[in-house]
mmCIF file of C-alpha atoms in Angstrom:
data_model
loop_
_atom_site.group_PDB
_atom_site.id
_atom_site.type_symbol
_atom_site.label_atom_id
_atom_site.label_comp_id
_atom_site.label_asym_id
_atom_site.label_seq_id
_atom_site.Cartn_x
_atom_site.Cartn_y
_atom_site.Cartn_z
ATOM 1 C CA LEU A 176 22.346 21.863 39.491
ATOM 2 C CA GLY A 177 18.827 20.617 40.072
ATOM 3 C CA ARG A 178 18.042 20.475 36.370
ATOM 4 C CA ARG A 179 17.260 17.568 34.136
ATOM 5 C CA TYR A 180 17.399 16.943 30.416
ATOM 6 C CA GLU A 181 14.157 16.477 28.517
ATOM 7 C CA GLU A 182 14.181 15.409 24.922
ATOM 8 C CA VAL A 183 12.421 17.997 22.796
ATOM 9 C CA VAL A 184 11.861 17.768 19.075
ATOM 10 C CA ARG A 185 10.303 20.811 17.485
ATOM 11 C CA SER A 186 8.999 20.762 13.947
ATOM 12 C CA ASN A 187 8.201 23.850 11.940
ATOM 13 C CA SER A 188 8.134 24.872 8.282
ATOM 14 C CA GLN A 189 11.952 24.905 8.208
ATOM 15 C CA SER A 190 12.349 21.444 9.707
ATOM 16 C CA GLY A 191 13.639 18.591 7.637
ATOM 17 C CA LYS A 192 12.165 15.150 7.598
ATOM 18 C CA GLY A 193 14.421 14.021 10.458
ATOM 19 C CA GLY A 194 12.365 15.628 13.224
ATOM 20 C CA VAL A 195 9.069 14.418 11.813
ATOM 21 C CA LEU A 196 10.359 10.865 11.436
ATOM 22 C CA HIS A 197 11.879 10.916 14.903
ATOM 23 C CA VAL A 198 8.493 11.822 16.391
ATOM 24 C CA LEU A 199 6.700 9.036 14.481
ATOM 25 C CA GLU A 200 9.321 6.446 15.422
ATOM 26 C CA GLN A 201 9.888 7.382 19.054
ATOM 27 C CA GLN A 202 6.369 8.290 20.113
ATOM 28 C CA PHE A 203 4.227 6.082 17.877
ATOM 29 C CA GLY A 204 6.526 3.200 16.833
ATOM 30 C CA ILE A 205 6.018 4.004 13.141
ATOM 31 C CA THR A 206 8.868 3.622 10.652
ATOM 32 C CA LEU A 207 8.308 4.848 7.106
ATOM 33 C CA PRO A 208 9.951 3.835 3.830
ATOM 34 C CA ARG A 209 12.097 6.540 2.187
ATOM 35 C CA TRP A 210 9.526 7.422 -0.504
ATOM 36 C CA LEU A 211 6.853 8.009 2.159
ATOM 37 C CA GLN A 212 9.252 9.913 4.427
ATOM 38 C CA ILE A 213 9.753 12.475 1.666
ATOM 39 C CA ALA A 214 6.040 12.802 0.868
ATOM 40 C CA PHE A 215 4.955 13.058 4.499
ATOM 41 C CA SER A 216 7.625 15.620 5.368
ATOM 42 C CA ARG A 217 6.197 17.890 2.670
ATOM 43 C CA ILE A 218 2.720 17.556 4.192
ATOM 44 C CA VAL A 219 3.978 18.495 7.664
ATOM 45 C CA GLN A 220 5.986 21.399 6.243
ATOM 46 C CA GLU A 221 2.963 22.741 4.330
ATOM 47 C CA ASP A 222 0.817 22.447 7.459
ATOM 48 C CA ALA A 223 3.394 24.333 9.520
ATOM 49 C CA GLU A 224 3.566 27.092 6.898
ATOM 50 C CA ARG A 225 -0.223 27.335 6.674
ATOM 51 C CA GLU A 226 -0.778 27.367 10.446
ATOM 52 C CA GLY A 227 2.391 29.278 11.332
ATOM 53 C CA GLY A 228 4.697 28.134 14.088
ATOM 54 C CA GLU A 229 5.520 24.661 15.253
ATOM 55 C CA VAL A 230 3.736 21.373 14.739
ATOM 56 C CA ASP A 231 3.560 19.220 17.864
ATOM 57 C CA SER A 232 3.696 15.417 17.972
ATOM 58 C CA SER A 233 -0.073 14.988 18.228
ATOM 59 C CA ARG A 234 -0.544 17.152 15.107
ATOM 60 C CA ILE A 235 2.116 15.153 13.228
ATOM 61 C CA HIS A 236 0.293 11.924 14.118
ATOM 62 C CA ALA A 237 -3.088 13.425 13.138
ATOM 63 C CA LEU A 238 -1.681 14.508 9.750
ATOM 64 C CA PHE A 239 -0.306 11.006 9.193
ATOM 65 C CA GLN A 240 -3.689 9.467 10.029
ATOM 66 C CA GLN A 241 -5.582 11.946 7.840
ATOM 67 C CA HIS A 242 -3.385 11.753 4.745
ATOM 68 C CA TYR A 243 -2.413 8.084 4.744
ATOM 69 C CA VAL A 244 -4.269 5.848 7.210
ATOM 70 C CA ALA A 245 -7.838 7.124 6.850
ATOM 71 C CA THR A 246 -9.677 4.947 4.360
ATOM 72 C CA PRO A 247 -11.210 6.890 1.453
ATOM 73 C CA ALA A 248 -15.012 6.814 1.430
ATOM 74 C CA GLY A 249 -16.278 3.690 -0.299
ATOM 75 C CA TRP A 250 -12.886 1.939 -0.269
ATOM 76 C CA ARG A 251 -12.935 -0.019 3.002
ATOM 77 C CA LEU A 252 -11.986 -3.657 2.542
ATOM 78 C CA HIS A 253 -14.755 -5.570 4.288
ATOM 79 C CA ASN A 254 -13.588 -9.053 3.410
ATOM 80 C CA TYR A 255 -11.395 -10.895 0.955
ATOM 81 C CA GLU A 256 -10.722 -14.363 -0.283
ATOM 82 C CA LEU A 257 -7.503 -15.429 -1.988
ATOM 83 C CA ALA A 258 -6.929 -18.694 -3.808
ATOM 84 C CA ARG A 259 -3.730 -19.874 -5.482
ATOM 85 C CA ASP A 260 -3.891 -22.183 -8.470
ATOM 86 C CA GLY A 261 -0.359 -22.859 -9.667
ATOM 87 C CA ASP A 262 1.170 -19.487 -10.608
ATOM 88 C CA VAL A 263 -2.141 -17.610 -10.496
ATOM 89 C CA VAL A 264 -3.750 -15.985 -7.466
ATOM 90 C CA ARG A 265 -7.445 -15.206 -7.622
ATOM 91 C CA ALA A 266 -8.871 -12.492 -5.377
ATOM 92 C CA ALA A 267 -12.489 -11.869 -4.431
ATOM 93 C CA LEU A 268 -13.000 -8.649 -2.463
ATOM 94 C CA THR A 269 -15.940 -6.893 -0.879
ATOM 95 C CA LEU A 270 -15.599 -3.144 -0.406
ATOM 96 C CA THR A 271 -17.965 -1.172 1.789
ATOM 97 C CA GLY A 272 -18.638 2.481 2.234
ATOM 98 C CA ASP A 273 -21.507 4.833 1.646
ATOM 99 C CA GLY A 274 -23.708 2.557 -0.462
ATOM 100 C CA ALA A 275 -24.186 -1.098 -1.168
ATOM 101 C CA PRO A 276 -21.162 -3.394 -0.904
ATOM 102 C CA ILE A 277 -19.065 -3.654 -4.063
ATOM 103 C CA LEU A 278 -17.795 -7.081 -5.132
ATOM 104 C CA LEU A 279 -14.542 -7.234 -7.101
ATOM 105 C CA HIS A 280 -12.739 -10.148 -8.725
ATOM 106 C CA GLY A 281 -9.276 -10.283 -10.220
ATOM 107 C CA GLN A 282 -6.301 -12.500 -10.761
ATOM 108 C CA GLY A 283 -2.556 -12.020 -10.938
ATOM 109 C CA SER A 284 0.800 -13.476 -10.055
ATOM 110 C CA GLY A 285 0.331 -12.617 -6.364
ATOM 111 C CA ALA A 286 -2.224 -11.170 -3.954
ATOM 112 C CA VAL A 287 -1.364 -7.526 -4.695
ATOM 113 C CA ALA A 288 -1.384 -8.121 -8.464
ATOM 114 C CA ALA A 289 -4.774 -9.837 -8.171
ATOM 115 C CA VAL A 290 -6.220 -6.902 -6.203
ATOM 116 C CA ILE A 291 -4.806 -4.403 -8.711
ATOM 117 C CA ALA A 292 -6.414 -6.424 -11.523
ATOM 118 C CA ALA A 293 -9.731 -6.408 -9.642
ATOM 119 C CA MET A 294 -9.522 -2.628 -9.144
ATOM 120 C CA GLN A 295 -8.685 -2.103 -12.818
ATOM 121 C CA ARG A 296 -11.574 -4.300 -13.887
ATOM 122 C CA GLN A 297 -13.998 -2.445 -11.592
ATOM 123 C CA THR A 298 -12.906 1.111 -12.426
ATOM 124 C CA GLY A 299 -11.532 0.890 -15.973
ATOM 125 C CA SER A 300 -8.338 2.630 -14.796
ATOM 126 C CA ILE A 301 -4.833 1.227 -15.154
ATOM 127 C CA PHE A 302 -2.932 1.114 -11.845
ATOM 128 C CA GLU A 303 0.758 0.527 -11.252
ATOM 129 C CA VAL A 304 2.249 -0.144 -7.812
ATOM 130 C CA GLU A 305 5.326 2.086 -7.496
ATOM 131 C CA GLY A 306 6.113 1.478 -3.840
ATOM 132 C CA PHE A 307 5.248 -1.302 -1.419
ATOM 133 C CA ASP A 308 6.677 -1.803 2.068
ATOM 134 C CA GLU A 309 5.507 -3.756 5.104
ATOM 135 C CA PHE A 310 6.491 -3.316 8.745
ATOM 136 C CA SER A 311 5.743 -4.932 12.066
ATOM 137 C CA LEU A 312 4.592 -2.543 14.792
ATOM 138 C CA GLY A 313 6.105 -4.589 17.575
ATOM 139 C CA ASP A 314 8.395 -7.479 18.390
ATOM 140 C CA SER A 315 5.973 -10.285 19.204
ATOM 141 C CA THR A 316 4.063 -12.645 16.958
ATOM 142 C CA GLY A 317 0.912 -10.755 17.941
ATOM 143 C CA ALA A 318 2.272 -7.418 16.682
ATOM 144 C CA ARG A 319 0.135 -5.426 14.257
ATOM 145 C CA ALA A 320 1.216 -5.084 10.641
ATOM 146 C CA MET A 321 1.582 -1.863 8.677
ATOM 147 C CA ALA A 322 1.654 -1.739 4.874
ATOM 148 C CA CYS A 323 2.632 1.360 2.882
ATOM 149 C CA VAL A 324 1.644 1.520 -0.802
ATOM 150 C CA ARG A 325 2.138 4.050 -3.599
ATOM 151 C CA VAL A 326 -0.046 3.561 -6.698
ATOM 152 C CA ARG A 327 0.041 5.482 -9.977
ATOM 153 C CA SER A 328 -2.566 5.791 -12.690
ATOM 154 C CA GLY A 329 -1.386 8.092 -15.445
ATOM 155 C CA GLU A 330 -0.263 11.316 -13.764
ATOM 156 C CA ALA A 331 -2.278 10.704 -10.578
ATOM 157 C CA VAL A 332 -0.565 9.181 -7.543
ATOM 158 C CA GLY A 333 -2.150 7.774 -4.401
ATOM 159 C CA GLU A 334 -0.304 6.831 -1.234
ATOM 160 C CA ALA A 335 -1.845 4.909 1.635
ATOM 161 C CA VAL A 336 -0.962 3.153 4.856
ATOM 162 C CA ALA A 337 -3.051 0.396 6.398
ATOM 163 C CA LEU A 338 -2.775 -1.183 9.823
ATOM 164 C CA ALA A 339 -4.159 -4.635 10.553
ATOM 165 C CA GLU A 340 -3.699 -7.731 12.657
ATOM 166 C CA ASP A 341 -2.108 -9.555 9.722
ATOM 167 C CA THR A 342 0.158 -8.566 6.840
ATOM 168 C CA THR A 343 -2.228 -9.698 4.098
ATOM 169 C CA ALA A 344 -5.135 -7.593 5.344
ATOM 170 C CA ALA A 345 -2.837 -4.569 5.787
ATOM 171 C CA ALA A 346 -1.357 -4.966 2.301
ATOM 172 C CA LEU A 347 -4.701 -5.391 0.550
ATOM 173 C CA GLN A 348 -6.334 -2.457 2.374
ATOM 174 C CA ALA A 349 -3.337 -0.231 1.574
ATOM 175 C CA VAL A 350 -3.565 -1.124 -2.137
ATOM 176 C CA VAL A 351 -7.320 -0.482 -2.212
ATOM 177 C CA SER A 352 -6.962 2.815 -0.309
ATOM 178 C CA ALA A 353 -4.131 4.057 -2.545
ATOM 179 C CA ALA A 354 -6.132 3.248 -5.695
ATOM 180 C CA GLY A 355 -9.185 4.939 -4.129
ATOM 181 C CA ARG A 356 -7.111 8.074 -3.478
ATOM 182 C CA VAL A 357 -5.964 8.095 -7.112
ATOM 183 C CA LEU A 358 -9.558 7.945 -8.304
ATOM 184 C CA GLN A 359 -10.723 10.640 -5.861
ATOM 185 C CA SER A 360 -7.919 12.986 -6.979
ATOM 186 C CA ARG A 361 -9.156 13.030 -10.587
#
């Protein structure tokens, strides 16, 4: 017939999360945990309703970057040092942003717990990690890592995704970004 099949996924305000997730997975190699799938689908749906019409793959990726990957101002993890002493992990972090670097120190049963303790100590807020997932963005040992974190403080919730060359850096940046989003939402 002289025709060929082209895969087309169209997302609009009536689309479910399936189309959005398909675009992220097939075009960008990004798989999301269930809790983030639900949250991100709402963001895409609201954008489609606000703008009217369909949301293309580049817009879906831009929304993902804007709402989850972009580091909140002042909450970029510049460096970190972790030390284990028996059952306790101590974390020393340097955050950078608009002003002078901020040094944080905390300890916990693991790296994430130590960073949460450091954030609590710095801000005076109580944070609870409600969701934590890590993924590899490739099949080789050199593949980038992606960490997805959901943090709660009282009624405020912050969700963040961080990409890095190693899982520890991705996890720590995601925790810091999610806590930063909680604080900015207040």
